[in-house]
Every structure is written in structure tokens, then in C-alpha cells.
Tab-separated table of C-alpha atoms in Angstrom:
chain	number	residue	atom	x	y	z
A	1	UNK	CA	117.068	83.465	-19.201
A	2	UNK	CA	120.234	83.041	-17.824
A	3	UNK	CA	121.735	83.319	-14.270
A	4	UNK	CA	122.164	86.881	-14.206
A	5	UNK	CA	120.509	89.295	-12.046
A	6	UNK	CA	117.194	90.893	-13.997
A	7	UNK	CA	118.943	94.463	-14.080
A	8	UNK	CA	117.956	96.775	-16.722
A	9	UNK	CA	120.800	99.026	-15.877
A	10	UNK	CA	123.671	96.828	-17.507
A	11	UNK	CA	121.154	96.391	-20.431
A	12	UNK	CA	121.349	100.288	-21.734
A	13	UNK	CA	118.566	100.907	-20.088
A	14	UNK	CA	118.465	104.882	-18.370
A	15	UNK	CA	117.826	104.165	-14.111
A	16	UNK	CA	114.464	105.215	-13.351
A	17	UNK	CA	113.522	107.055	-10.319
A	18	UNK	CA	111.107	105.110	-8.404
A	19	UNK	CA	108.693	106.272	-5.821
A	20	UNK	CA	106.022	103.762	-3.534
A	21	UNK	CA	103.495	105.058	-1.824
A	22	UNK	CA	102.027	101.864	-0.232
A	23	UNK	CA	100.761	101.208	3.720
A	24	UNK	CA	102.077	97.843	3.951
A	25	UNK	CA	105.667	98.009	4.988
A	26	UNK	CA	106.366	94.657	4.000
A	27	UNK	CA	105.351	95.250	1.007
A	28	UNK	CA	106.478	98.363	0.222
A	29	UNK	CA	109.866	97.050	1.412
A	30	UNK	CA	109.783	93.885	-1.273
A	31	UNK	CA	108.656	96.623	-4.030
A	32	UNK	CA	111.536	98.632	-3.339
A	33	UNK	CA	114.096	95.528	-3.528
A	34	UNK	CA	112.889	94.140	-6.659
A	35	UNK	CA	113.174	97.622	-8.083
A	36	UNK	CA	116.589	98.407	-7.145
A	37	UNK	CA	117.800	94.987	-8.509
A	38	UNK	CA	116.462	95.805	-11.874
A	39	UNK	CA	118.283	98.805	-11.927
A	40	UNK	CA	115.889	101.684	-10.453
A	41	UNK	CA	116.550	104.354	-7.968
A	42	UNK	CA	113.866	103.899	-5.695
A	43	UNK	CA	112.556	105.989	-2.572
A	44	UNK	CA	109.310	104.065	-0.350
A	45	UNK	CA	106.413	105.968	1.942
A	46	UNK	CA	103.879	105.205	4.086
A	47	UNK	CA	101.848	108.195	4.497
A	48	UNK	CA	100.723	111.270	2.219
A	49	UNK	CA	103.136	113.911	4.122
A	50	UNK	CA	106.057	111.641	3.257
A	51	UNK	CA	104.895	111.027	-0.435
A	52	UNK	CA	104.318	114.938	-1.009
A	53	UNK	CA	107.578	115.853	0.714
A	54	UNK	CA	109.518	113.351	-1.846
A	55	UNK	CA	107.704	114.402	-4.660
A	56	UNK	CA	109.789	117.577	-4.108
A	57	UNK	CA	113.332	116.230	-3.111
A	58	UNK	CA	113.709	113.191	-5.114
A	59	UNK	CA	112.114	114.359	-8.350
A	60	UNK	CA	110.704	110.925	-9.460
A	61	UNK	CA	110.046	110.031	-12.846
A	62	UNK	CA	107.533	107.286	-11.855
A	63	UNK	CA	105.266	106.153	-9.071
A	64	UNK	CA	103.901	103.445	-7.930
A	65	UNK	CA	100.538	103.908	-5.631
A	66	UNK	CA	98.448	101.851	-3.672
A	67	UNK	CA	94.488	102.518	-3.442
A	68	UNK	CA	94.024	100.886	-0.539
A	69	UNK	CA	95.234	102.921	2.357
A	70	UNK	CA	93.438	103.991	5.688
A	71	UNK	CA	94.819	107.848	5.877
A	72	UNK	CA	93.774	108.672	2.100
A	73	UNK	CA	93.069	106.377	-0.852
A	74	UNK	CA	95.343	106.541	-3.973
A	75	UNK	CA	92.023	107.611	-5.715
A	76	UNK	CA	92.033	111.506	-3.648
A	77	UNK	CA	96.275	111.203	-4.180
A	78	UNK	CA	96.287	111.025	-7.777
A	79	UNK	CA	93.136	113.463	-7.520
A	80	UNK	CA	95.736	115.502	-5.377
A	81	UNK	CA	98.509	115.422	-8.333
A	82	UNK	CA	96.374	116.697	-10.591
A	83	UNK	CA	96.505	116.625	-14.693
A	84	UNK	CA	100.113	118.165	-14.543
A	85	UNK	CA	102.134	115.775	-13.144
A	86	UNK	CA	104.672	114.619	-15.428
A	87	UNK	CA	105.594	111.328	-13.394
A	88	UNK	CA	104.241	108.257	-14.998
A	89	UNK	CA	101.703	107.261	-12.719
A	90	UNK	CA	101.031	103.428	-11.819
A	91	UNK	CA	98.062	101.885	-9.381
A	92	UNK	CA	98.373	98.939	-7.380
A	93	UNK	CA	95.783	97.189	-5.402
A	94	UNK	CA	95.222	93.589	-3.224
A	95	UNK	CA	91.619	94.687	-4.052
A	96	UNK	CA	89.061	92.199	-5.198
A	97	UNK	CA	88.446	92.334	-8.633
A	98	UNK	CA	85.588	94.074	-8.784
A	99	UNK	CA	86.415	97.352	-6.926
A	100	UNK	CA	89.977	96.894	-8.962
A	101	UNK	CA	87.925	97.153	-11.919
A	102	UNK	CA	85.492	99.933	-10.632
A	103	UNK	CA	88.980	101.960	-9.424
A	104	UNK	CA	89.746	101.914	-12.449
A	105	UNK	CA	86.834	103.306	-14.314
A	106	UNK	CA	86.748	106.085	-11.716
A	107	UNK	CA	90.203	107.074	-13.052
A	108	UNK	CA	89.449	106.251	-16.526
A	109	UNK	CA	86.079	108.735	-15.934
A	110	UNK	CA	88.302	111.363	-14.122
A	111	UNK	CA	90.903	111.538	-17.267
A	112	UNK	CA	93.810	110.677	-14.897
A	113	UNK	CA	96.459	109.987	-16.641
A	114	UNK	CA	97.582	106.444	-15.701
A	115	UNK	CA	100.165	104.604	-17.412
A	116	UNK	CA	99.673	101.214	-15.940
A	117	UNK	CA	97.615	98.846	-12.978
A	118	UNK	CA	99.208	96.354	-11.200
A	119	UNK	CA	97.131	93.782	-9.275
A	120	UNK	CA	98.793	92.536	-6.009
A	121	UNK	CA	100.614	90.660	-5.824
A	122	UNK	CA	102.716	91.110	-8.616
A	123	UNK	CA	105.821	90.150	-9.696
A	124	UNK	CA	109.323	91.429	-10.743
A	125	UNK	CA	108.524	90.319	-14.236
A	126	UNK	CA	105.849	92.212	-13.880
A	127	UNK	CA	107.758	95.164	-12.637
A	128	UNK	CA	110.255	94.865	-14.673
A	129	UNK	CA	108.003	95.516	-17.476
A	130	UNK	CA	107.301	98.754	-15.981
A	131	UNK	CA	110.094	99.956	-15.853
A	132	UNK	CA	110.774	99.131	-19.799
A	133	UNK	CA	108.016	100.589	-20.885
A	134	UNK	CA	109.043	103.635	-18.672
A	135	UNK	CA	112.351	103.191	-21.177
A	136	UNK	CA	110.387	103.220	-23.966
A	137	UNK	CA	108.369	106.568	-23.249
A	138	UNK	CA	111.191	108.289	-21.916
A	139	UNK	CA	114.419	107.565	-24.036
A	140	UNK	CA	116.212	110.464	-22.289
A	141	UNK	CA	118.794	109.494	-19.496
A	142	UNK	CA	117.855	112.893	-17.198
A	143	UNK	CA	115.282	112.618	-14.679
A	144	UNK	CA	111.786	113.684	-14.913
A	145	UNK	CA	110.721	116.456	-12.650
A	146	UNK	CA	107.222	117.457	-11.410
A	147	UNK	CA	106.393	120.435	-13.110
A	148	UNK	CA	103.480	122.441	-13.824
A	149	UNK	CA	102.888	121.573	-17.486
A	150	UNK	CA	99.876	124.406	-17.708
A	151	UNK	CA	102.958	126.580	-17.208
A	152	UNK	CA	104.587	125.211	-21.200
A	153	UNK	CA	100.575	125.785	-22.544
A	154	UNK	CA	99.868	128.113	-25.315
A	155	UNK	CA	97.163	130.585	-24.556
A	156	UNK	CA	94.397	130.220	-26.874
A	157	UNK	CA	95.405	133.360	-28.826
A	158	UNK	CA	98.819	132.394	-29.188
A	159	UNK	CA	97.806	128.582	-30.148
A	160	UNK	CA	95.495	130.079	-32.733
A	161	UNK	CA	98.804	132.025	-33.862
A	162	UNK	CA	101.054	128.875	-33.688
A	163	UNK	CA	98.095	127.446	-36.599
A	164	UNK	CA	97.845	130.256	-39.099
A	165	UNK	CA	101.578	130.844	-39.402
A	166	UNK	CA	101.807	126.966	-40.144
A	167	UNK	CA	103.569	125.559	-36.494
A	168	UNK	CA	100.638	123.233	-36.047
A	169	UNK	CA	100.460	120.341	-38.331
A	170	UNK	CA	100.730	116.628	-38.410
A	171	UNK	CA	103.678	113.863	-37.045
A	172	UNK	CA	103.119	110.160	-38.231
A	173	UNK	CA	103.054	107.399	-35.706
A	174	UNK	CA	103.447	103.771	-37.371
A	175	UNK	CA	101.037	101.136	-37.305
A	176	UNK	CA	102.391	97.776	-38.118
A	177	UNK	CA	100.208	94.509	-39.125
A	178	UNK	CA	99.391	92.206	-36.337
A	179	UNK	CA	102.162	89.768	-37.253
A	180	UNK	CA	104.524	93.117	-36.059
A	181	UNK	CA	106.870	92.550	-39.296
A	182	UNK	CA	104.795	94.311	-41.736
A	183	UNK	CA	104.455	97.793	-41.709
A	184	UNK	CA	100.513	98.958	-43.012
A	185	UNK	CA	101.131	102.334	-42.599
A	186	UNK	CA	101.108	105.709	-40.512
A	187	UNK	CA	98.254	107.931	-38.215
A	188	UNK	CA	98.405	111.343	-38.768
A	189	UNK	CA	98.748	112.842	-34.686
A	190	UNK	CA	98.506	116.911	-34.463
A	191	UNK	CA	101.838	118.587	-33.063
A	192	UNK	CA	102.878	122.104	-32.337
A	193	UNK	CA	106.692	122.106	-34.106
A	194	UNK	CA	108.737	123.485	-31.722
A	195	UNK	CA	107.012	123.528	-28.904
A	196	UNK	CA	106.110	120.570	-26.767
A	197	UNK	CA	106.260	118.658	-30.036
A	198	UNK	CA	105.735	115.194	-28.355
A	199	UNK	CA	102.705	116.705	-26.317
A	200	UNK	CA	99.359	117.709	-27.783
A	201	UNK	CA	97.169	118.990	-24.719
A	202	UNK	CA	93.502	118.167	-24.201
A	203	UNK	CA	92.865	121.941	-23.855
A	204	UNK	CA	93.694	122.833	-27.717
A	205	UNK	CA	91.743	119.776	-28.732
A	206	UNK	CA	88.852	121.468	-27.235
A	207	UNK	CA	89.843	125.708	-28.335
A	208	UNK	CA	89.175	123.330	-32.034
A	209	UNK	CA	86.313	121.907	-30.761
A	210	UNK	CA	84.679	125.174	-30.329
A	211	UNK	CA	86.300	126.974	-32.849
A	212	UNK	CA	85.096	125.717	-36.763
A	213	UNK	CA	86.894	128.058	-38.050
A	214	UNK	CA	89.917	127.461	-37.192
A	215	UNK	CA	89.992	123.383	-36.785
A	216	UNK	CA	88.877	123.644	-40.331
A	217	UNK	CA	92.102	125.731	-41.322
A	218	UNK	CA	94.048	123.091	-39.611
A	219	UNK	CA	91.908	120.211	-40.498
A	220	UNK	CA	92.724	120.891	-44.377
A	221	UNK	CA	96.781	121.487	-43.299
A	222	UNK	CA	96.855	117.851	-41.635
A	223	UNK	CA	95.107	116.518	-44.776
A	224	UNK	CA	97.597	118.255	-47.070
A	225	UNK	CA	100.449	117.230	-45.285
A	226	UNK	CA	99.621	113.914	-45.092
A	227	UNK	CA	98.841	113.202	-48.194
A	228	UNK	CA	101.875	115.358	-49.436
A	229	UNK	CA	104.187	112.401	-46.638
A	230	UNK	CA	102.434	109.702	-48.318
A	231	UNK	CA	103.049	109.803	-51.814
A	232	UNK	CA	107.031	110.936	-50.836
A	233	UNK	CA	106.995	107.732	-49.160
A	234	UNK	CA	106.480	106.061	-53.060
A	235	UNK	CA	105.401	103.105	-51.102
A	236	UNK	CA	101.922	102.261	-52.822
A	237	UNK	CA	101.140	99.309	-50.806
A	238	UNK	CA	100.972	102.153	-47.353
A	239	UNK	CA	98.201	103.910	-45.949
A	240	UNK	CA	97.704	107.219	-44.056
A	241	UNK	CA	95.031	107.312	-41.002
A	242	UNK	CA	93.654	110.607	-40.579
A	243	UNK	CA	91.368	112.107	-37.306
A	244	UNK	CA	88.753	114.259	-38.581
A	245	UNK	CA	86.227	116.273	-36.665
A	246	UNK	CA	82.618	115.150	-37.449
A	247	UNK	CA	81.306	118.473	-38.513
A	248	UNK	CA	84.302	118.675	-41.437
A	249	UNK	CA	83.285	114.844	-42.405
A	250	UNK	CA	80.383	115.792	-43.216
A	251	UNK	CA	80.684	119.493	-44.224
A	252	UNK	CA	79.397	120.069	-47.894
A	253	UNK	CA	82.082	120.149	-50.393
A	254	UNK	CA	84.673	118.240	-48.067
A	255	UNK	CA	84.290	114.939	-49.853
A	256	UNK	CA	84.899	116.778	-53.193
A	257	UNK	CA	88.354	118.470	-52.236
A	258	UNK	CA	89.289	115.180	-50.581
A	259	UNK	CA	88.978	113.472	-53.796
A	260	UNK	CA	90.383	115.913	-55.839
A	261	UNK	CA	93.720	116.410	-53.488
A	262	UNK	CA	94.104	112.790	-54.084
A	263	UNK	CA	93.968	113.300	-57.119
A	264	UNK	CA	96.752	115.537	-57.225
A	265	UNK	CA	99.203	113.437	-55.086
A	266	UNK	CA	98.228	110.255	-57.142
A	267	UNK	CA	96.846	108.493	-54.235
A	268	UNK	CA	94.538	106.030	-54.407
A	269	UNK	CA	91.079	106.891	-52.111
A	270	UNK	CA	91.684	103.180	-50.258
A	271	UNK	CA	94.778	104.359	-49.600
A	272	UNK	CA	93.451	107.054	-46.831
A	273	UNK	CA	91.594	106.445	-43.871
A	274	UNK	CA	89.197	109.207	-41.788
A	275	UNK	CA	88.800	108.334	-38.234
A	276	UNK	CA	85.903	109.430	-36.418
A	277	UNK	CA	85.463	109.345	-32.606
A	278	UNK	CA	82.778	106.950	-31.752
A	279	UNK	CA	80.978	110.218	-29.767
A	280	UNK	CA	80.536	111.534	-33.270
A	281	UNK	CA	78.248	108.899	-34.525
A	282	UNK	CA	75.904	110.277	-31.636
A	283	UNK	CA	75.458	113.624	-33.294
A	284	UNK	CA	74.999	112.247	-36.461
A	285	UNK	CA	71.233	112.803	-37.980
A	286	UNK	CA	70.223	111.222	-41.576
A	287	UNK	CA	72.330	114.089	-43.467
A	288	UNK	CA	75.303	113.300	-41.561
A	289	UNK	CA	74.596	109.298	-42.480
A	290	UNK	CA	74.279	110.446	-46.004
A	291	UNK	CA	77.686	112.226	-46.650
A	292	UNK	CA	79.736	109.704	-44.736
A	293	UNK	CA	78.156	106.862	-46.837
A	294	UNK	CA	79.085	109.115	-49.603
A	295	UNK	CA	83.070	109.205	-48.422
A	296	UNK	CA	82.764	104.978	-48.182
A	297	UNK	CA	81.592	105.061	-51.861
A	298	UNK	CA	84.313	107.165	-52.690
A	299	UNK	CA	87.152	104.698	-52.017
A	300	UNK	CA	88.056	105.866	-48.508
A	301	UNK	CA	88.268	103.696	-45.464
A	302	UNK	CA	86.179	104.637	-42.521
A	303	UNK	CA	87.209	103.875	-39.116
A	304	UNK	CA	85.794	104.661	-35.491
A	305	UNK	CA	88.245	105.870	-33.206
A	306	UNK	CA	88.276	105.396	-29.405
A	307	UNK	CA	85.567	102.726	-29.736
A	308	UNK	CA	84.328	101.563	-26.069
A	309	UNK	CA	84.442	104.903	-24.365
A	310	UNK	CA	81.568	106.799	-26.139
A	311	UNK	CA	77.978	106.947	-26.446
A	312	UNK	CA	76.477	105.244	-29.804
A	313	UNK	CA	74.135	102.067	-30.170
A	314	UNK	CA	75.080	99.488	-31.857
A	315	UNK	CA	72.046	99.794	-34.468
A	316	UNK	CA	73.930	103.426	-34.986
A	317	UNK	CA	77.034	101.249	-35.575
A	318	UNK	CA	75.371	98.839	-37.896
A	319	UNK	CA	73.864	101.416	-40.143
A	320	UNK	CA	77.171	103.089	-41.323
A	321	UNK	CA	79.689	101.793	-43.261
A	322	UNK	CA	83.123	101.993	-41.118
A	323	UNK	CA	85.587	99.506	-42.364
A	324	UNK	CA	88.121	99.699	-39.441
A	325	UNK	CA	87.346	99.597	-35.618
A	326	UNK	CA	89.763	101.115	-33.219
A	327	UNK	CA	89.830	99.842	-30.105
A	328	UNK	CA	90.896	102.654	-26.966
A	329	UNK	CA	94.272	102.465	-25.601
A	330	UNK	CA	92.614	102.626	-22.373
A	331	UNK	CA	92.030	98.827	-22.569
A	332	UNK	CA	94.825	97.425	-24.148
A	333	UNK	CA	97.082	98.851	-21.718
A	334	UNK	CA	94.773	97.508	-18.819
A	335	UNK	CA	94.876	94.208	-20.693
A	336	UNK	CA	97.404	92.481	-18.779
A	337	UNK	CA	95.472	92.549	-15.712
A	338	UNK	CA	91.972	92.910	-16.152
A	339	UNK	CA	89.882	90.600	-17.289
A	340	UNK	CA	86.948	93.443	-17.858
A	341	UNK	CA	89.097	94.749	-20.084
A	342	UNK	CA	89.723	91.848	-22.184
A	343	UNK	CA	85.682	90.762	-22.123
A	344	UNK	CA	85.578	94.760	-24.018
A	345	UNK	CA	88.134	93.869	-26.585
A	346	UNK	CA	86.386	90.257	-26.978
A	347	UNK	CA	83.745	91.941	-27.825
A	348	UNK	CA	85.161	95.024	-30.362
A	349	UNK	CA	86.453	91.772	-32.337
A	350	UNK	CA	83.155	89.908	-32.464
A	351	UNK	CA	81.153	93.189	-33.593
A	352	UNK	CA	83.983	93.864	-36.041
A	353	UNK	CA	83.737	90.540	-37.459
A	354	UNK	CA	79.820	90.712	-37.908
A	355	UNK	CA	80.315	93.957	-39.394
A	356	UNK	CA	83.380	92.749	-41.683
A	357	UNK	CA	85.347	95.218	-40.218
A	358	UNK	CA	89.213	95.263	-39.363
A	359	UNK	CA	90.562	96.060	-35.897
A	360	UNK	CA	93.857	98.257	-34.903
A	361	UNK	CA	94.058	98.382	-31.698
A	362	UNK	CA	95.812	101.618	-29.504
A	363	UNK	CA	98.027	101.833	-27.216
A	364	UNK	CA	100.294	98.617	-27.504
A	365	UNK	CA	103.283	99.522	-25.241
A	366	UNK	CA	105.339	96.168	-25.249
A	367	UNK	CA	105.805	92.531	-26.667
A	368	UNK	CA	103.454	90.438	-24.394
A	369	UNK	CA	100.292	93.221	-24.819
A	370	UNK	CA	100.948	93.052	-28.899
A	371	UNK	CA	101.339	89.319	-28.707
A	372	UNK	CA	98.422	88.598	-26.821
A	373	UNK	CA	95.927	91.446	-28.810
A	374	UNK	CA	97.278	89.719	-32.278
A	375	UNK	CA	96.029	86.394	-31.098
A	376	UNK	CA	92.564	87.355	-29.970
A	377	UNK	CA	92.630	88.577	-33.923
A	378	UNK	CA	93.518	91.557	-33.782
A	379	UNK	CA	94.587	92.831	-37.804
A	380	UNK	CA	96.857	95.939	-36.939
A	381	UNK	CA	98.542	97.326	-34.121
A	382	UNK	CA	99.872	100.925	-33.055
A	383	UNK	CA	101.918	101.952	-29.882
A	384	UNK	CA	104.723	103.001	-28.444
A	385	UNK	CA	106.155	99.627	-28.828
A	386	UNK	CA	106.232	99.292	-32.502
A	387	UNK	CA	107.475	103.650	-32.372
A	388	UNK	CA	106.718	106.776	-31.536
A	389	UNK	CA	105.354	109.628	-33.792
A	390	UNK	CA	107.462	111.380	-36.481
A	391	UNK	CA	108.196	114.728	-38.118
A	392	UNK	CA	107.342	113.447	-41.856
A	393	UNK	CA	111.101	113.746	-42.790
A	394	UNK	CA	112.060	111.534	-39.961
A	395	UNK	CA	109.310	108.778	-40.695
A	396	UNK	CA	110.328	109.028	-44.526
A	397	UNK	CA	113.556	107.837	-43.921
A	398	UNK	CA	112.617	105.716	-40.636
A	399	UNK	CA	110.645	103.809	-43.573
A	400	UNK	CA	113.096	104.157	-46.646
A	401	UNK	CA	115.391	103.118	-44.155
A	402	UNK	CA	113.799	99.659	-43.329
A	403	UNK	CA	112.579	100.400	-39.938
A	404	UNK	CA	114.980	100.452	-38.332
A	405	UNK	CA	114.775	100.386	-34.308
A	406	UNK	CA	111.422	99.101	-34.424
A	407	UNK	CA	110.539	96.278	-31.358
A	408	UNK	CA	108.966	93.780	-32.993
């Protein structure tokens, strides 16, 4: 480094609007300095009045909160902000380990959305790296303001209308080999075009859930699409990762079409992968065991998605053939500060190993995470750090293109 000041500012970097909620006013005070010297605009509170009158005035676009304080714990105020808050939420805490770590999996439990922990105390490396990947996520230069997103939602009837006139369908997100100079190939992430388009809510994941008929009509669009992207792409050493809900993997006749559509775009079966949430291997009885051996034998990779944060044994795990493990963004991007976390992704890597399985791992937002996840042996990686999802046209000639833009 050299002798300038560590401001992201100078750097092309958008000024981020900063608020601390934190107790400690020498603390808060030091959070707010190292902030503003790397470039942020940055407003500081003690108490929950203050916080919720700022959330209104200053419009921040992240915060930084404290669990440990003695008027309300940052627990009941992020309980407080509820799922619609569109500030990138971090925690801090002087806590020991242990109820850091247990904080944390209350959150985690709760589906807050948290973009980051900080132990105290931290450092303005550490901030600093905050506020980049705040840079990353939001590339525009306006502020972020805390809005109601239930307000931008779909109503069921009009997301099931957004589907069967063709608005719903896939965007590809790149996932690069661990080295971060290869590209291995793209996941296949629903989007409404036109709408929200970098925002899929939890709430039309679950109208799909409970609606067969429908997730199957979209289902066979994503699978069209993306095999339609991949052969454009004439790239035959690059794969496609696809989500797929348990009852379609194992839906009679699925395995069939899947072949045959491959067929048609001359793509290889290796070539495609069909990620299935680990929950899914709960459901599964001997049938279901039976027609997703059947998919393995048919060339195509198998992985489990979101492995960690369901509900399967490990003698479940053993008896099917998956070929890829994918570990949950929800530890990677605690990784730089937990050591629970890492003691989880320790041990996705030695299961994958005794299974012969390869490992992506989720959620890589910058250098150090991707650095550190490819050493523990890691094979692939996939985040906002190595790009965001794409329209297919986009991430055609993103790729045709050489990749350009891309951090590693």
C-alpha cells in the first residue's frame, strides 16, 4: 500500500450512506471516523428513537448494528426492520464467541437478511471491505432508500400471469474454477424480466412450491432456455447448473424429455447439472432414490444445493449419487469471522471427498473469502465477486467477450 489515505471515494467507488447504531460512544465515534475516511457518508446513534428517526431522514443504504445494547438488542431491531428493508444490514458484537455464533443462528433461523458480521473489534480493513462489497452489490451511484419492497410484489395471480405469457424465466450467474481464471460455467437463477429483474422473492418461490402445475410450466421454460444459452455459447468445455424442484426430478417421464432436449441442442448430459435442495433428499422414499439414480446414469451431474441448512442424514447422503456439493452462502459469507462457520465448510469438504464429490461453494463476495475457500479445496466458486446474474444475451457476450470485468 502506499501512503495514501484508504478512501474508496477517489478510487471510483459510489459514497455509501452509513448508519451505526451502537451504545458505546467511543466506539461508535471511531466507527464513524474510519468510515468517513474511506469515503462514506456516515450518520451514528445511540438509542432506537434516534436510529428509527434516521432511518427516515438520511435514507441509508447500509447499517451497521450492535447486538449488545441495554435499551433493545440488535436481535428485536433487525426483528423491528422487518424482511423489507432494502439497507444492507451488518451485525457487530464484543460478544464472546459463543453467543456471537448463537446470534447468528437466531438470524440465520429468522431469514433476516444479513449481509455481513463483524466481531469487535474490527478494523478499517475490515470495514473497508464492507463498504466494497456494498460497491459490488450496488453499482448504482443513487442512494438506497427504505422502502416497502411487498409494495413492488406481484400478487399471486398476476405472478402466475407474468409465467404463462413467458416474463418468468432464467438469468445466468457465472461460476468460475477455484483458481478464479477459469470460467466452468453458469447457474440458471429464476427472474421476472422487467420487473424487479435482480430480485426473486421468497414468496413466489413458495406460490411454486404449492402450485405443481405451474412450477412445472416454468420448470420446463428454465430448462429450455438454458439449454437453448448453452449451446449459443458454442463453448463445449461449459456447463449449465440448473435448480429443480424434487417432485419434477423425479416426476415420470422427466428424465426422458431431459435427454431428448439435449439431444436437440447437441449437448452433452455431463454437460448439465440438476441441483436439489438438501431438504429434498428428506422427502425422498425408494422411488424417488430410483429415478434420481436413473438421471446419474444418464450422464447428468447431480448436485445438493444449500447443503448445511437442511434436514438429511448422512446415510441419506451416502446412498445417492450427487457428484457436486454446494455449500450455503450463509457460511461463506460468515467465513471471515467465525470459526463455526469454517468447522461447517471443513466438514462439507471432508464428506465431499469421501463421497468423491466436487464442491462450489455460494456466496463468495470478495478476494480474501474466494482465496481462503479455494485453499481449504474448494473446486468452484460462485458470487457476486466473480459477477452477477445475466439476461442470456448479456452473459453470451460477457463470455464471447473474454470476461470481461470479472474480479479475479
Amino acid at each position: 500500500m502506499s501512503g495514501r489515505p484508504e478512501s474508496r471515494a477517489d478510487e471510483g467507488y459510489p459514497a455509501r450512506r452509513l448508519l451505526v447504531l451502537d451504545d458505546d460512544a467511543a466506539v461508535r465515534d471511531t466507527i464513524a471516523l474510519m468510515a468517513k475516511r474511506l469515503g462514506a457518508e456516515v450518520r451514528a446513534c445511540s438509542s432506537l428513537a434516534e436510529f428509527e428517526a434516521l432511518l427516515a431522514s438520511f435514507a441509508p443504504d447500509l447499517l451497521l448494528i450492535d447486538l449488545m445494547m441495554p435499551e433493545v438488542d440488535g436481535i428485536d431491531v433487525i426483528a423491528r426492520l422487518g424482511p423489507h428493508c432494502q439497507a444492507a444490514i451488518y451485525v457487530m458484537t464484543g460478544a464472546d464467541k459463543r453467543t456471537f455464533e448463537a446470534s447468528r443462528g437466531v438470524l440465520q433461523a429468522a431469514r433476516a437478511e444479513i449481509a455481513g458480521f463483524l466481531h469487535k473489534p474490527f478494523s478499517a480493513r475490515e470495514l473497508r471491505q464492507v463498504l466494497e462489497r456494498a460497491s459490488i452489490a450496488l453499482p448504482d451511484a443513487s442512494p438506497r432508500l427504505l422502502r416497502d419492497r411487498s409494495a413492488d410484489l406481484l400478487s399471486p395471480g398476476e405472478f402466475e400471469g407474468a409465467a404463462r405469457s413467458g416474463q418468468i424465466g432464467p438469468y445466468f450467474q457465472p461460476i468460475f474454477y477455484a483458481d478464479g481464471l477459469r470460467l466452468k460455467g453458469f447457474e440458471a437463477l429464476l427472474r421476472i424480466s422487467g420487473h424487479s429483474a435482480g430480485y426473486f422473492a421468497p414468496q413466489y418461490l413458495e406460490q411454486l412450491v404449492h402450485d405443481d402445475d405451474l412450477s412445472t410450466f416454468v420448470t420446463d421454460i428454465v430448462i429450455e432456455k438454458s439449454l437453448e444459452f448453452l449451446a449459443d455459447l458454442t463453448a463445449p468445455d461449459l456447463s449449465i447448473s440448473i435448480n429443480i424442484f424434487g417432485v419434477h426430478a423425479v416426476a415420470d417421464g422427466f428424465r426422458e424429455r431431459l435427454v431428448e432436449r439435449c439431444a436437440h441442442y447437441a449437448i452433452a448430459p455431463s454437460r448439465v447439472t440438476l441441483e436439489l435442495s438438501e431438504a429434498t433428499l428428506f422427502e425422498f422414499d425408494e422411488r424417488d432414490f430410483r429415478k434420481v439414480t436413473q438421471l446419474r446414469l444418464a450422464g447428468f451431474g447431480l448436485s445438493i444445493d444449500d447443503f448445511g441448512t437442511g434436514n438429511s442424514s448422512l446415510g441419506r447422503l451416502a446412498s445417492l449419487p450427487f457428484s457436486e456439493l454446494k455449500i450455503d452462502k450463509s457460511f461463506c459469507l460468515a467465513l471471515p469471522g467465525s470459526e463455526s462457520a469454517e468447522a461447517v465448510i471443513e466438514a462439507c469438504l471432508g464428506i465431499a471427498r469421501k463421497l468423491d464429490m466436487t464442491v462450489t461453494a455460494e456466496g463468495v463476495e470478495d478476494g480474501e473469502i474466494a482465496v481462503r475457500l479455494a485453499g481449504m479445496g474448494c473446486h468452484a466458486l460462485q458470487g457476486h465477486f466473480f459477477g452477477q446474474a445475466m439476461p442470456a444475451g448479456v452473459a453470451t457476450q460477457w463470455v464471447r467477450s473474454g470476461c470481461p470485468g470479472k474480479s479475479a
